[in-house]
GROMACS .gro file of C-alpha atoms in nm:
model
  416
    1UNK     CA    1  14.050   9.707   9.877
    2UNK     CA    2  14.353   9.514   9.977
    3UNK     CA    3  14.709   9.611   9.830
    4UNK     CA    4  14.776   9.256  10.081
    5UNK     CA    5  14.669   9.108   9.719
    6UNK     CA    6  14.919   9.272   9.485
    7UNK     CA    7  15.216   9.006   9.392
    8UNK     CA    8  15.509   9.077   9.208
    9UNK     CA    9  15.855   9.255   9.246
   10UNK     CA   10  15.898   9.559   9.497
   11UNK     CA   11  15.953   9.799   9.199
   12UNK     CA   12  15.805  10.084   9.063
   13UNK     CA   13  15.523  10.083   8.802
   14UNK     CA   14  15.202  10.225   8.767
   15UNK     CA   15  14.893   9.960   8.773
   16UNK     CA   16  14.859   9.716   8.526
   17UNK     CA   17  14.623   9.437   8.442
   18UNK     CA   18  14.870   9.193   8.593
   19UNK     CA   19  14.840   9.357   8.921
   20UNK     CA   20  14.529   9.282   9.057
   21UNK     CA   21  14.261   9.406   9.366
   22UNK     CA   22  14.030   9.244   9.536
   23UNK     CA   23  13.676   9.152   9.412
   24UNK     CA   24  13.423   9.462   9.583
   25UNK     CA   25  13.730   9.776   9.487
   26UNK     CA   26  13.617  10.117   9.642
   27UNK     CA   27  13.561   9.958  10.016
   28UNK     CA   28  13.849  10.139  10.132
   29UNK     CA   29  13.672  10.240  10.431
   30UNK     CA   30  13.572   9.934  10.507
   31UNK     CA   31  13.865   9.931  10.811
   32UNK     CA   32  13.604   9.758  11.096
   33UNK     CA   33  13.676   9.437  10.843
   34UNK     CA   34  14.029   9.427  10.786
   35UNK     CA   35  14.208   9.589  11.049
   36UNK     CA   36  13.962   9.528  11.322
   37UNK     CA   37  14.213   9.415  11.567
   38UNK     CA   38  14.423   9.736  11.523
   39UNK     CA   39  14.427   9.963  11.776
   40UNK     CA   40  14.361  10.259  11.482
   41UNK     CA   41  14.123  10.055  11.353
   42UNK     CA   42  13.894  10.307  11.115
   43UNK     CA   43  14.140  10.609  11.103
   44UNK     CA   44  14.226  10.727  10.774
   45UNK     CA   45  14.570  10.890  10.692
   46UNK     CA   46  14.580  11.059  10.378
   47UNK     CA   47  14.972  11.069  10.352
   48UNK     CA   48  15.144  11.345  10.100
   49UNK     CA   49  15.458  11.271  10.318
   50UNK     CA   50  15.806  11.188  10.123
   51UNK     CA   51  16.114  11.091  10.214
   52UNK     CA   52  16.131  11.013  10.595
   53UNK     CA   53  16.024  11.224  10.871
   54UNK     CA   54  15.711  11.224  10.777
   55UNK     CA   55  15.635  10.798  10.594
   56UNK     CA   56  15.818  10.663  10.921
   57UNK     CA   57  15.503  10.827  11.169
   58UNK     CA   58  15.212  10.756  10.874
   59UNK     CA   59  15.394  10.384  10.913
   60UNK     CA   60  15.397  10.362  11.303
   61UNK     CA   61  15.020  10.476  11.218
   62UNK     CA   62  14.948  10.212  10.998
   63UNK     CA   63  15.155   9.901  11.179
   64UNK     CA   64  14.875  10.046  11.457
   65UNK     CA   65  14.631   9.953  11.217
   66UNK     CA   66  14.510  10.283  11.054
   67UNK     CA   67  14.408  10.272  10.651
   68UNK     CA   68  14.744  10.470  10.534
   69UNK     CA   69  14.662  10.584  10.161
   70UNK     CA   70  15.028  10.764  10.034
   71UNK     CA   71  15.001  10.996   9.790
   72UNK     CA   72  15.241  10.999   9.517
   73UNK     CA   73  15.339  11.169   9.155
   74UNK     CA   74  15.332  10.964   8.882
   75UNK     CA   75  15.609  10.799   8.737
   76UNK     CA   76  15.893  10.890   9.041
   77UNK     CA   77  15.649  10.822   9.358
   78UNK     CA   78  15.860  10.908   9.636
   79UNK     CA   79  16.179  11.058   9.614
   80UNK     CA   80  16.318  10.728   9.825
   81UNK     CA   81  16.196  10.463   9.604
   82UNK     CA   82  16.545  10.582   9.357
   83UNK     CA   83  16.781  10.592   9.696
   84UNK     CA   84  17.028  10.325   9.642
   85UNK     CA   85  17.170  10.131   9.668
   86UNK     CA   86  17.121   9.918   9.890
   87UNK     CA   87  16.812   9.731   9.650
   88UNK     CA   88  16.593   9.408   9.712
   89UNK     CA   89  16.376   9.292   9.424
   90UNK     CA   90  16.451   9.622   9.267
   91UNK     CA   91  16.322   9.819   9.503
   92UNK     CA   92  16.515  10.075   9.721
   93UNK     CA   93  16.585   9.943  10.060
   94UNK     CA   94  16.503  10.307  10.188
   95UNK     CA   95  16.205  10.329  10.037
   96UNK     CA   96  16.076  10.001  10.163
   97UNK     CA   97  16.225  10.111  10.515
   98UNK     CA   98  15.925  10.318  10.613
   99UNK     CA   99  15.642  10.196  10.402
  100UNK     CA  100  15.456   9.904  10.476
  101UNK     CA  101  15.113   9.841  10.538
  102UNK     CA  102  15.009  10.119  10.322
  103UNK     CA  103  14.794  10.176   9.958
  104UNK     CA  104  14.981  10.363   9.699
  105UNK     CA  105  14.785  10.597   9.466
  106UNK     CA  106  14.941  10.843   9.228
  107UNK     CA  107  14.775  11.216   9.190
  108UNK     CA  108  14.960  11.501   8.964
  109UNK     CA  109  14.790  11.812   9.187
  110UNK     CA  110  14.849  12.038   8.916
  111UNK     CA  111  14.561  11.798   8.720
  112UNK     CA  112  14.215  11.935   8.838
  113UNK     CA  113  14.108  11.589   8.821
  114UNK     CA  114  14.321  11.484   9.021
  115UNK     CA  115  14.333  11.756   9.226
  116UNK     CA  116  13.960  11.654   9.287
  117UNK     CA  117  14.088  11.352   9.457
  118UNK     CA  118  14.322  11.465   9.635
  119UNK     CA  119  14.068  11.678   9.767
  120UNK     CA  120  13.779  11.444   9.798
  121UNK     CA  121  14.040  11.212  10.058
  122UNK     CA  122  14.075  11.492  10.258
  123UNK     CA  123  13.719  11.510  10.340
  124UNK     CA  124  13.756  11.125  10.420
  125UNK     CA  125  14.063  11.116  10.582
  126UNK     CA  126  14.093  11.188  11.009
  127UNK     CA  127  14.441  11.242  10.956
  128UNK     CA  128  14.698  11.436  10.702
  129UNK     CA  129  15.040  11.401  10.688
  130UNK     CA  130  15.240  11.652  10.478
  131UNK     CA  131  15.622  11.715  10.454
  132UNK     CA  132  15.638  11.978  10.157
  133UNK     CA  133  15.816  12.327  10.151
  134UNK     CA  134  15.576  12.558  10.379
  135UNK     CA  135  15.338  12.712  10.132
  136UNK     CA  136  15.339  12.417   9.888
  137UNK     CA  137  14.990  12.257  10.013
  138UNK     CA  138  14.852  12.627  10.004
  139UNK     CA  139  14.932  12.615   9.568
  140UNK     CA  140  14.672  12.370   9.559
  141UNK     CA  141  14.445  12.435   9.830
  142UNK     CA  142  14.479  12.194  10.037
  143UNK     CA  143  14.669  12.413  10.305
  144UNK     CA  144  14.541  12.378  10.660
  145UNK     CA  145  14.281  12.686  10.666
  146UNK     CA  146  14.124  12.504  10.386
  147UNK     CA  147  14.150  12.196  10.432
  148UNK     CA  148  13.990  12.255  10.768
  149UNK     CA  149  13.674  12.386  10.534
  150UNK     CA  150  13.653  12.077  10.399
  151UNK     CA  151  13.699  11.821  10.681
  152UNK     CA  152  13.624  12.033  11.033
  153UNK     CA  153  13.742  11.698  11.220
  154UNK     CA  154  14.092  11.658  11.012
  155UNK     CA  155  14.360  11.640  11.189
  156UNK     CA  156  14.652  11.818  11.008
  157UNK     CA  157  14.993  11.731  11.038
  158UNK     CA  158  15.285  11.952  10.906
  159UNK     CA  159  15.618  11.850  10.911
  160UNK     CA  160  15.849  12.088  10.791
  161UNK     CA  161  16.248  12.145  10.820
  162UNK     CA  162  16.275  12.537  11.004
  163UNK     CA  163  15.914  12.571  11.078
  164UNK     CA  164  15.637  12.785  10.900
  165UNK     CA  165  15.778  13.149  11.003
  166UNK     CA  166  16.137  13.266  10.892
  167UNK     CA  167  16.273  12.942  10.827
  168UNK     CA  168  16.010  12.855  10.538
  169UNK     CA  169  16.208  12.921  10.274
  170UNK     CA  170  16.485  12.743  10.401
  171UNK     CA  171  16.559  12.383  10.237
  172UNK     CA  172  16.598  12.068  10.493
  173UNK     CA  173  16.763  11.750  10.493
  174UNK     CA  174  16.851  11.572  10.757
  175UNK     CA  175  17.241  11.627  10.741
  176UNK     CA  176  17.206  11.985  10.695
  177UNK     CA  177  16.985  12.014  10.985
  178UNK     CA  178  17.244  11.802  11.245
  179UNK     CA  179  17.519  12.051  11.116
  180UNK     CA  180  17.313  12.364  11.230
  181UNK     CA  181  17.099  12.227  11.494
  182UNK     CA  182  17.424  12.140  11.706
  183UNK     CA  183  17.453  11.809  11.690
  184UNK     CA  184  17.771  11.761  11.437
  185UNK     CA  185  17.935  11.982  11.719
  186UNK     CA  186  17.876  11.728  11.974
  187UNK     CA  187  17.932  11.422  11.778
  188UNK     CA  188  18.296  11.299  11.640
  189UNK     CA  189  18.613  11.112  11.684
  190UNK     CA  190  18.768  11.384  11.838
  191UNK     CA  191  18.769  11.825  11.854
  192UNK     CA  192  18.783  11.964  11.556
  193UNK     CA  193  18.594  11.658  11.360
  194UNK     CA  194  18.252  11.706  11.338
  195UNK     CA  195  18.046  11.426  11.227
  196UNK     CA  196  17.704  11.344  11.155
  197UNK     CA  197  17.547  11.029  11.312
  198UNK     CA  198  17.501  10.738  11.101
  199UNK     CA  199  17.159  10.741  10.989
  200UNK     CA  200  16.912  11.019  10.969
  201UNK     CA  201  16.825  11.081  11.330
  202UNK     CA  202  16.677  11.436  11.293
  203UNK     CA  203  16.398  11.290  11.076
  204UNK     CA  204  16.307  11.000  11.264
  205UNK     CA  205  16.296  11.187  11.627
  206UNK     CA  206  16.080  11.430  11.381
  207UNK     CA  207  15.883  11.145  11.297
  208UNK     CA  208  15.801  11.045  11.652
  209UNK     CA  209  15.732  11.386  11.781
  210UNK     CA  210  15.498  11.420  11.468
  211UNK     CA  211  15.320  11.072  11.582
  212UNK     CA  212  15.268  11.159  11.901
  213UNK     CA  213  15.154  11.486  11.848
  214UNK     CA  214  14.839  11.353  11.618
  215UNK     CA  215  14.743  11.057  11.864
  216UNK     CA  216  14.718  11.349  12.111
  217UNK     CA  217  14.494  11.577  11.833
  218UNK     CA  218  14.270  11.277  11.783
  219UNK     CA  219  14.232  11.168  12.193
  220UNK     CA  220  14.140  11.514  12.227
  221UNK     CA  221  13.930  11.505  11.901
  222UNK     CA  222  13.747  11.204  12.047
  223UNK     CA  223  13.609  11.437  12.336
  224UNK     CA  224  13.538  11.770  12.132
  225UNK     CA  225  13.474  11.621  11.769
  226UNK     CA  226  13.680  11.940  11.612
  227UNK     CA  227  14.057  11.816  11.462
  228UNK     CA  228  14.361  12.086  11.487
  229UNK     CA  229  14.675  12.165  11.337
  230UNK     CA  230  15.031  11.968  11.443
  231UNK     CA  231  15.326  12.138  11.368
  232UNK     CA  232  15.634  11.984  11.416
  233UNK     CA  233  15.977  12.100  11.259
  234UNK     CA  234  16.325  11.944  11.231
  235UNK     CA  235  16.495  12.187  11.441
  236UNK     CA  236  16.309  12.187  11.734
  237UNK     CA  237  16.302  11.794  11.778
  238UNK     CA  238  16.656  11.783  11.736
  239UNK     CA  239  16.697  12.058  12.025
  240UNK     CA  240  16.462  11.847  12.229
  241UNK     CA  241  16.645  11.548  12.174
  242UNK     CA  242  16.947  11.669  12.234
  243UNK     CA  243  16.787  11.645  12.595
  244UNK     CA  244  17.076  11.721  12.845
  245UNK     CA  245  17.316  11.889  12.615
  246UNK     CA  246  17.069  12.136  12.529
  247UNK     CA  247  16.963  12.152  12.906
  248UNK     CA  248  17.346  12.271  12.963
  249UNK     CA  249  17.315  12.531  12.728
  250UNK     CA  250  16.958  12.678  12.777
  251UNK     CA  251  16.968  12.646  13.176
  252UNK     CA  252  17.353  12.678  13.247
  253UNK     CA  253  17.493  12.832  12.923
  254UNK     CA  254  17.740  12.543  12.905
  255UNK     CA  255  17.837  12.482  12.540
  256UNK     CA  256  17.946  12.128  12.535
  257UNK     CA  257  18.198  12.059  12.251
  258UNK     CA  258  18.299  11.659  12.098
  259UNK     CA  259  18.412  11.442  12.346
  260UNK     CA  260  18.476  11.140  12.161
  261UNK     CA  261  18.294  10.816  12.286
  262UNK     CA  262  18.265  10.959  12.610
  263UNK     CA  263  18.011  11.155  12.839
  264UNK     CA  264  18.020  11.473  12.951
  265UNK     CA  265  17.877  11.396  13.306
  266UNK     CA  266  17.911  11.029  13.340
  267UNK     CA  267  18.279  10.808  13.374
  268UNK     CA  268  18.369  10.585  13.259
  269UNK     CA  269  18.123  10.601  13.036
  270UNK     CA  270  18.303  10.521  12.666
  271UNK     CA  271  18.463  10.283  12.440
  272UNK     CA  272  18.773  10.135  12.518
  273UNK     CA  273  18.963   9.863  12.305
  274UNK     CA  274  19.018   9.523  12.397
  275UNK     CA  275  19.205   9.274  12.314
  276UNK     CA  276  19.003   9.192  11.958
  277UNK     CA  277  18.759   9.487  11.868
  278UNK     CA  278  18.598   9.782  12.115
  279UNK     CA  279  18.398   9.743  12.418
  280UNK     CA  280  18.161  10.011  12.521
  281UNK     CA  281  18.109  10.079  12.921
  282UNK     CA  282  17.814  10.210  13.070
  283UNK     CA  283  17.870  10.253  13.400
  284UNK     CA  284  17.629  10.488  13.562
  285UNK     CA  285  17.671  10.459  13.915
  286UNK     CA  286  17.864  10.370  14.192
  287UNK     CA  287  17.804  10.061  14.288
  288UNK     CA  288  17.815   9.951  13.945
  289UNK     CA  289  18.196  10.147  13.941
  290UNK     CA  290  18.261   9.933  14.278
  291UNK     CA  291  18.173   9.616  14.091
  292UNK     CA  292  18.367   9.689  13.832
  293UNK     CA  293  18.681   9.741  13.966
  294UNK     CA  294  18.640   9.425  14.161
  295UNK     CA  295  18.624   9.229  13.876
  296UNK     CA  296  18.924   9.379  13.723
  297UNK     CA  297  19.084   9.344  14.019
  298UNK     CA  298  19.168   9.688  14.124
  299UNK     CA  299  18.890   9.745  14.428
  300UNK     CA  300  19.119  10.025  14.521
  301UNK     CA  301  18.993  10.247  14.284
  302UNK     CA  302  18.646  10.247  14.416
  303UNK     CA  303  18.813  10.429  14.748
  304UNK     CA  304  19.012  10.613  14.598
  305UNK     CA  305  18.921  11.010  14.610
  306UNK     CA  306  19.023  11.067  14.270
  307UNK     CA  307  18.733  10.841  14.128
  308UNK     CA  308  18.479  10.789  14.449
  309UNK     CA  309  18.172  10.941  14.328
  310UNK     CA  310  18.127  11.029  13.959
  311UNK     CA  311  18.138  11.382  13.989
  312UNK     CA  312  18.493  11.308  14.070
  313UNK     CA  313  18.503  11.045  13.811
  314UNK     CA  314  18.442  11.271  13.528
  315UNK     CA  315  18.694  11.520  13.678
  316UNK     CA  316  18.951  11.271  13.650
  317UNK     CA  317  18.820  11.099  13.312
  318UNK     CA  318  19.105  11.087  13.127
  319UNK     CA  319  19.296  10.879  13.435
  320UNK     CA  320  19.060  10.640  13.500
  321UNK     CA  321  19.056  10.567  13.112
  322UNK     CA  322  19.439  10.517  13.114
  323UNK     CA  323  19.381  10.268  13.442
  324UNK     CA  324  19.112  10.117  13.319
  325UNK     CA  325  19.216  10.099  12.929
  326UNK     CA  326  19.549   9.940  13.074
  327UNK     CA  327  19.356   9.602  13.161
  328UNK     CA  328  19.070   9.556  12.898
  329UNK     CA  329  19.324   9.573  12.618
  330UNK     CA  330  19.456   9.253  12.781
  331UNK     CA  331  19.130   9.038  12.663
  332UNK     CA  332  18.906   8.998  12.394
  333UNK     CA  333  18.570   9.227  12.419
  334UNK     CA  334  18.389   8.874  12.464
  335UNK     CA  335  18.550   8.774  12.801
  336UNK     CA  336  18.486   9.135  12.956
  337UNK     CA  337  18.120   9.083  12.828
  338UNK     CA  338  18.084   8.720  12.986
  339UNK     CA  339  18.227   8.861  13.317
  340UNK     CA  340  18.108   9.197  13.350
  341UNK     CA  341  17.758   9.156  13.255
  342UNK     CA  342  17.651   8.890  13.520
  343UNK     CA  343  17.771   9.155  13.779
  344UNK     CA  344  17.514   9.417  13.647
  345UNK     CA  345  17.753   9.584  13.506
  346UNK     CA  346  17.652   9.786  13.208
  347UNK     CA  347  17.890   9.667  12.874
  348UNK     CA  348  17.911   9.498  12.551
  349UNK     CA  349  18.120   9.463  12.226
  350UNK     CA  350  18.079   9.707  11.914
  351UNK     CA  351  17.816   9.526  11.705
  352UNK     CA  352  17.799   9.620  11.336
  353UNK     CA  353  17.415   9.516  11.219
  354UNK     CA  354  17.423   9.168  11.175
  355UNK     CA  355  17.563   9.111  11.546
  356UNK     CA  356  17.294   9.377  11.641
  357UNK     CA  357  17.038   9.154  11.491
  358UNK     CA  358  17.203   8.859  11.644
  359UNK     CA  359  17.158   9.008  11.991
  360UNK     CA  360  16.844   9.053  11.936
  361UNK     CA  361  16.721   8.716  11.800
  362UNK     CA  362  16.893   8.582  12.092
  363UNK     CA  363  16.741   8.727  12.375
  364UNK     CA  364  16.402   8.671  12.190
  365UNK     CA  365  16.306   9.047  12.100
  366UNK     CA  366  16.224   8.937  11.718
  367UNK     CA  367  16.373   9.243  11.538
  368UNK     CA  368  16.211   9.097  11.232
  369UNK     CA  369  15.855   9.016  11.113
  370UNK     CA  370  15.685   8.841  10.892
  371UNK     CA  371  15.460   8.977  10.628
  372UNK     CA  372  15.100   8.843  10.642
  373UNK     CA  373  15.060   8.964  10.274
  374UNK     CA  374  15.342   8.690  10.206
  375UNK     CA  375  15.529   8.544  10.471
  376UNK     CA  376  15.829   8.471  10.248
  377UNK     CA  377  15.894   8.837  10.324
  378UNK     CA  378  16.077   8.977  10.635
  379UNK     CA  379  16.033   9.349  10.725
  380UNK     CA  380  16.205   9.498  11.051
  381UNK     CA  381  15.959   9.488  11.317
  382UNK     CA  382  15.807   9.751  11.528
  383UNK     CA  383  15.921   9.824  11.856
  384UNK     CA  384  15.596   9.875  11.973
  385UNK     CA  385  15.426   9.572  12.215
  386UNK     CA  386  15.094   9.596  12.264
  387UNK     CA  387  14.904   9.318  12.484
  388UNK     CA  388  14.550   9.421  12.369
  389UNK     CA  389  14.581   9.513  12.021
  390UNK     CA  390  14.904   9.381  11.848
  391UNK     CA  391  15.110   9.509  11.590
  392UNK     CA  392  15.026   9.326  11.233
  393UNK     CA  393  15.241   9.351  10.926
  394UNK     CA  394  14.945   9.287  10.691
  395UNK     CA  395  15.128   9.409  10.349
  396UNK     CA  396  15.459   9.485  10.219
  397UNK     CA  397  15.579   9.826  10.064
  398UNK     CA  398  15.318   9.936   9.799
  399UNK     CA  399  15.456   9.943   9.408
  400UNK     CA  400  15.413  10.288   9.306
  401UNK     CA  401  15.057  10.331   9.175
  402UNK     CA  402  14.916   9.966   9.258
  403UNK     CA  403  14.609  10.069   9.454
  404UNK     CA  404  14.504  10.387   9.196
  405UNK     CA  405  14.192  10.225   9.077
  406UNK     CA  406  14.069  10.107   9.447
  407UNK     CA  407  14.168  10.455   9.576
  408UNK     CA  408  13.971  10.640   9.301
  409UNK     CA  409  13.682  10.371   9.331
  410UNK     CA  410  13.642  10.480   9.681
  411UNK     CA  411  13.686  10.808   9.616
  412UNK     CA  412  13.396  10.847   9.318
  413UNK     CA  413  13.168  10.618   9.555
  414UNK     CA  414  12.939  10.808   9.868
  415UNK     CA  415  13.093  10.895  10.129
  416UNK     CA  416  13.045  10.733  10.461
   0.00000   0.00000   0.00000
């Protein structure tokens, strides 16, 4: 099976005779073949995930070169696949954000024949991903404990927004989990103006924590041959990657509150504005302070007890800001950039995306990839760089439904 074969518009749309799979359907385990040079060449990932948290890790999975098979109702799919716009080809640029290189088969679980499925790729599968209310799986039985029955080497992975104690009943989204995980109260223009980040960090940090948790479960399945349960919730991967802020609170009791642009133990570490749009500097260290202020031609600050060492620095923040803010506002963010960077020290202009992905195609980092499926397609590429086994972007996003019949095939066929 090879959803690599399906042509047409990214849309939705269940299977249809214009659609069609590869000659020898039901060889979906047949991964030694088509993703041999993947470095998760042969895992399986059944994948009930939705929306993001939980597609973004089964699609670092599958750019690794695992056999992703997402689960989806019929006639919606995903809840993404209707966020938008933005569209391309019809298709929801969110959806097709965090779903390539995987097969797309539709199950109703409330159908027992389809319930049979569902239940059959668990056996299969090494890996499941699920994102659902706590207790949702368990309505079907295909909750962990069983699940476990079924497929003693699974590896189960459970994203959920609170966790599976107290929290269960608790809805999740992204937004509402920056808001009460603390990180609206961090972020903002200013005090008093919380603001959530622009796109939905919680979920992705979920995502990684999630991926990293089930490439441990399956090193350490490789040595025992028994699978285990991930958990991973919202919450606690925001906490954790809140990294020093939460260190502030949970080991000095430090609440930190919004500072703006800046940093609460770094200077001048911030935006300032320049002559044509805003500049952001990174200066970490001293010597990198020293350099600076050589090149703006104040060296005297660098001596001066005020600003020194950063501890002083930050004590003195909003003065060095007014010093320093005094002289980029004289030239465009592009000169500071062209001088300051050669010196090693840390700064650059305010990109929105398409400078972003201007950087990047200029200093060769290839944010985007081709699709091997059809090459007239870009996708944003993977950050991962592997020597041995590269990344491959063998199919675009999967229309909702296209790879039922292969799936099923499979499915009804022995079992390896």
């Amino acid at each position: 099976m090879n959803s690599a074969c399906i042509r047409g518009k990214w849309g939705q749309g269940e299977p249809t005779p214009e659609r069609p799979v590869r000659p020898g359907s039901g060889k979906v385990n047949d991964m030694a073949d088509e993703h041999s040079s993947g470095a998760l060449s042969g895992i399986v990932v059944a994948d009930f995930g939705r929306v993001l948290a939980a597609p973004y890790a089964t699609m670092l999975l599958a750019d690794l070169g695992a056999e992703v098979i997402k689960v989806e109702r019929p006639g919606t799919g995903d809840d993404t696949r209707a966020w938008g716009p933005p569209f391309a080809d019809g298709a929801a640029t969110y959806y097709l954000s965090v779903n390539r290189n995987k097969k797309s088969v539709t199950l109703d679980l409330r159908d027992p024949a389809d319930l049979r499925y569902a239940r059959e790729l668990v056996r299969r599968a090494d890996v499941l991903f699920e994102n659902f209310r706590p207790g949702t799986m368990a309505k079907y039985g295909l909750d962990y404990p069983r699940a476990r029955e079924l497929n003693p080497r699974l590896v189960y992975c459970s994203v959920s927004a609170f966790g599976p104690g107290a929290g269960a009943d608790r809805p999740g989204y992204d937004l509402l989990v920056q808001a009460v995980g603390g990180l609206m109260s961090v972020t903002g223009p200013e005090p008093g103006a919380p603001t959530k980040t622009g796109v939905a960090l919680v979920d992705v940090l979920a995502g990684l924590h999630a991926t990293v948790g089930v490439l441990a479960a399956l090193r350490e399945r490789d040595r025992t041959g028994a699978g285990q349960l991930v958990e991973v919730n919202l919450l606690s991967s925001l906490l954790s990657g809140m990294v020093n802020q939460s260190a502030g609170y949970a080991l000095a009791g430090v609440v930190p509150g919004i500072l703006g642009n800046r940093h609460p133990s770094i200077a001048p570490y911030q935006v300032f504005d320049t002559a044509d749009r805003p500049l952001a500097l990174a200066v970490g260290n001293d010597g990198q302070f020293a350099a600076l202020c050589r090149a703006l031609g104040v060296a005297e600050l660098a001596t001066d007890d005020r600003f020194a060492d950063n501890t002083s620095r930050v004590r003195y923040a909003d003065e060095l800001a007014d010093r320093l803010g005094a002289i980029l506002v004289t030239r465009p963010a592009a000169h500071w950039d062209a001088l300051l960077t050669p010196l090693g020290v840390p700064c650059g202009p305010v990109n929105d995306l398409a400078g972003a992905f201007e950087l990047a195609d200029r200093l060769g980092l290839g944010p985007r990839a081709k699709v091997e499926s059809d090459p007239a397609v870009s996708v944003v590429a993977d950050p991962i760089t592997l020597s041995r086994n590269p990344i491959r972007y063998r199919s675009r996003p999967p229309l909702l439904g296209a790879d039922s019949a292969d799936v099923r095939a499979w499915l009804d066929g022995p079992a390896r």
